[in-house]
Every structure is written in C-alpha cells, then in structure tokens.
Short mmCIF file of C-alpha atoms in Angstrom, two decimals:
data_model
loop_
_atom_site.label_atom_id
_atom_site.label_comp_id
_atom_site.label_asym_id
_atom_site.label_seq_id
_atom_site.Cartn_x
_atom_site.Cartn_y
_atom_site.Cartn_z
CA MET K 1 0.00 0.00 0.00
CA ARG K 2 1.08 3.55 -0.71
CA PHE K 3 0.01 6.96 0.56
CA PHE K 4 -0.65 9.64 -2.02
CA ALA K 5 -1.72 13.20 -1.16
CA GLY K 6 -2.94 12.04 2.24
CA LEU K 7 -4.99 9.13 0.81
CA LEU K 8 -4.40 5.44 1.30
CA ILE K 9 -4.21 3.96 -2.18
CA ALA K 10 -4.49 0.22 -2.68
CA GLY K 11 -5.03 -1.54 -5.97
CA LEU K 12 -4.94 1.27 -8.57
CA PRO K 13 -2.21 3.71 -7.57
CA ALA K 14 -1.52 4.89 -11.15
CA LEU K 15 -5.19 5.75 -11.78
CA ALA K 16 -5.48 7.66 -8.51
CA ALA K 17 -2.25 9.53 -9.16
CA THR K 18 -3.41 10.50 -12.64
CA THR K 19 -6.74 11.76 -11.32
CA LEU K 20 -5.16 13.79 -8.54
CA GLN K 21 -2.50 15.27 -10.78
CA ALA K 22 -4.71 16.27 -13.72
CA GLY K 23 -3.58 19.48 -15.39
CA PRO K 24 -5.64 22.66 -15.62
CA VAL K 25 -8.49 22.88 -18.11
CA GLU K 26 -7.80 25.13 -21.12
CA ALA K 27 -9.50 28.39 -20.20
CA PHE K 28 -11.02 30.96 -22.47
CA ALA K 29 -9.09 34.22 -22.45
CA SER K 30 -11.21 37.13 -21.28
CA ILE K 31 -12.44 39.74 -23.73
CA ARG K 32 -12.52 43.33 -22.56
CA GLN K 33 -14.32 46.42 -23.91
CA VAL K 34 -14.61 49.97 -22.60
CA LEU K 35 -18.06 51.58 -22.63
CA PRO K 36 -18.55 55.26 -23.58
CA SER K 37 -19.12 55.89 -19.84
CA GLY K 38 -15.53 54.74 -19.18
CA GLN K 39 -16.68 51.54 -17.48
CA THR K 40 -14.86 48.37 -18.47
CA VAL K 41 -16.78 45.22 -19.39
CA VAL K 42 -15.18 41.77 -19.25
CA VAL K 43 -16.64 38.43 -20.39
CA ASN K 44 -15.14 35.00 -19.74
CA GLU K 45 -16.14 31.38 -19.50
CA GLY K 46 -16.41 29.70 -16.14
CA PRO K 47 -13.10 28.40 -14.82
CA GLN K 48 -12.63 24.62 -14.85
CA GLU K 49 -15.61 24.18 -17.23
CA ALA K 50 -15.63 22.50 -20.60
CA ARG K 51 -15.26 24.85 -23.56
CA SER K 52 -18.36 23.33 -25.19
CA LEU K 53 -20.84 24.18 -22.40
CA GLY K 54 -21.05 25.70 -18.97
CA SER K 55 -21.41 29.33 -18.01
CA PHE K 56 -20.11 32.77 -18.85
CA ALA K 57 -19.63 35.71 -16.55
CA LEU K 58 -20.07 39.33 -17.54
CA ARG K 59 -18.47 41.86 -15.20
CA VAL K 60 -18.63 45.64 -15.18
CA TYR K 61 -15.95 47.75 -13.52
CA GLU K 62 -16.02 51.42 -12.55
CA PRO K 63 -14.22 53.86 -14.85
CA ALA K 64 -10.49 53.84 -14.21
CA PRO K 65 -7.36 54.51 -16.27
CA PRO K 66 -5.10 51.62 -17.28
CA PRO K 67 -3.83 49.49 -15.57
CA ASP K 68 -6.70 49.80 -13.05
CA GLN K 69 -9.56 49.15 -15.50
CA THR K 70 -10.55 45.93 -13.75
CA VAL K 71 -9.83 46.85 -10.14
CA PHE K 72 -13.07 48.49 -9.02
CA PHE K 73 -15.77 45.86 -9.56
CA GLN K 74 -19.24 47.32 -9.94
CA GLN K 75 -21.58 44.48 -10.91
CA GLY K 76 -21.76 41.17 -12.74
CA LEU K 77 -24.01 38.41 -14.03
CA VAL K 78 -23.47 34.72 -14.72
CA ARG K 79 -25.43 32.94 -17.46
CA SER K 80 -25.42 29.42 -18.84
CA ARG K 81 -23.97 28.74 -22.28
CA ASP K 82 -24.22 25.97 -24.84
CA GLY K 83 -21.04 26.51 -26.79
CA PHE K 84 -17.98 28.71 -26.38
CA VAL K 85 -17.70 32.49 -26.07
CA GLU K 86 -16.75 33.77 -29.49
CA GLY K 87 -16.96 37.50 -29.03
CA LEU K 88 -18.00 40.63 -27.21
CA GLN K 89 -19.38 43.64 -29.11
CA LEU K 90 -20.84 47.01 -28.27
CA ALA K 91 -23.76 48.13 -30.46
CA ASP K 92 -27.03 50.01 -30.09
CA THR K 93 -29.70 47.36 -30.60
CA ASN K 94 -32.72 49.12 -29.07
CA GLY K 95 -32.47 52.59 -30.65
CA ASP K 96 -31.63 54.56 -27.50
CA SER K 97 -28.27 55.78 -28.92
CA LEU K 98 -26.37 53.89 -26.19
CA PRO K 99 -24.48 50.69 -26.93
CA GLU K 100 -25.66 47.40 -25.50
CA ILE K 101 -23.13 44.77 -24.50
CA ILE K 102 -23.44 41.77 -26.82
CA VAL K 103 -21.99 38.38 -25.92
CA ILE K 104 -21.74 35.91 -28.81
CA ILE K 105 -21.68 32.15 -28.18
CA ARG K 106 -20.98 29.58 -30.92
CA SER K 107 -22.17 25.99 -30.45
CA ALA K 108 -19.42 23.40 -30.41
CA GLY K 109 -21.44 20.77 -32.25
CA THR K 110 -22.31 20.27 -35.87
CA GLY K 111 -23.59 23.46 -37.46
CA GLY K 112 -21.75 26.05 -35.38
CA TYR K 113 -25.01 27.79 -34.46
CA LEU K 114 -24.87 31.15 -32.70
CA SER K 115 -26.48 32.53 -29.58
CA ALA K 116 -26.46 36.25 -28.84
CA TYR K 117 -27.14 37.93 -25.52
CA SER K 118 -27.53 41.69 -25.12
CA PHE K 119 -27.09 43.49 -21.81
CA ARG K 120 -27.25 47.12 -20.78
CA VAL K 121 -25.89 49.21 -17.96
CA ASP K 122 -28.35 51.87 -16.80
CA ASP K 123 -27.59 55.30 -15.31
CA GLN K 124 -27.35 53.80 -11.82
CA GLY K 125 -24.82 51.21 -13.00
CA GLU K 126 -27.34 48.32 -12.93
CA LEU K 127 -26.44 45.53 -15.37
CA THR K 128 -29.51 43.86 -16.91
CA GLU K 129 -30.14 41.37 -19.68
CA GLU K 130 -32.12 42.86 -22.56
CA HIS K 131 -32.54 40.03 -25.08
CA TYR K 132 -31.15 36.70 -26.09
CA LEU K 133 -31.44 34.68 -29.27
CA GLU K 134 -30.39 31.06 -29.68
CA GLY K 135 -30.00 28.64 -32.59
CA LEU K 136 -29.07 31.31 -35.13
CA PRO K 137 -27.39 30.21 -38.39
CA PRO K 138 -23.57 30.40 -38.18
CA ASP K 139 -23.26 33.42 -40.50
CA THR K 140 -25.94 35.55 -38.79
CA ASP K 141 -25.33 39.25 -38.17
CA VAL K 142 -26.18 39.07 -34.47
CA VAL K 143 -26.47 42.85 -34.09
CA ALA K 144 -29.12 43.00 -36.83
CA ALA K 145 -30.92 39.99 -35.30
CA LEU K 146 -30.98 41.63 -31.86
CA ARG K 147 -32.21 44.91 -33.37
CA GLY K 148 -35.07 42.99 -34.98
CA GLU K 149 -35.89 41.36 -31.66
CA ALA K 150 -35.93 44.74 -29.88
CA ARG K 151 -38.34 46.13 -32.52
CA ARG K 152 -40.78 43.27 -31.93
CA GLU K 153 -41.38 44.41 -28.36
#
C-alpha cells in the first residue's frame, strides 16, 4: 500500500495519481471592452468548465485609467452557455443611442449555431439582460438579429 496526497491507495495507484495530478483545463481568455461611460466590461467562460458548455460571466468595472480598468468591480451576471464564447461587441440594438453589451456564443457541435445575448448598464450602474437569441445560423449578423428582436417588443 502507498500513501498519495494524504490518501491510502491500494489496488490502482496509477489511476489515482493520474486523477489527482490532472492538469488545468484550457480556459477561455477574457475579452474586454470599454463603454462610452468609461466603465470596463469583461466576459469570460467559467473556470474549470468544458469549452463546449457551462457558463459565462459578464463583469462591469467602474471607470479607471489603465492598468486599473478591472480593479473596481461594480456588478456582474453569470449565465449558462451551450457553446464557447466567441466575441463581445458594443452596439445600439434598441435605438436609445447607447451601446448594448453583446456576448456571442458559438455551439461546439455540428452546425456552429450562434447565440447572442444583449445586456445594458443603466444610469445607476445596474447591469440587466435585454434580449437573447439562440440557434441562429452560423453566418448571422447578431447585431441585426438583436435589433429585430428589440423592434418586436
């Protein structure tokens, strides 16, 4: 018998060692944008999750000059995802002349379908979800699709 990381291992020491010494999961690099208000927005996939599904976090930070753009956390949201984060855009989708925050997710399976989520930050700094669309064809202009969704309301 052998002890490994404080555990008594009998029978399958190589399997236990492999499990306990697994390397880190490839993580999605964060995408950052600065809003006209000076606030910084960051989106990233959940740590230790599969790239093909899990969650994404959207965080908003108070205005600050570099390198402090992500020091003063203001608010954030976590949403589920079916696919990987492909992009972050700023675009006015509801006609109020202020950009919404658009998170684009691409499915990992056959078809590469898109999902698009739009969020806004109001005058009080409140982050809210405006719209989301799922199952869009892979070549969809997500900004135009979200604008169409906003008009239907």
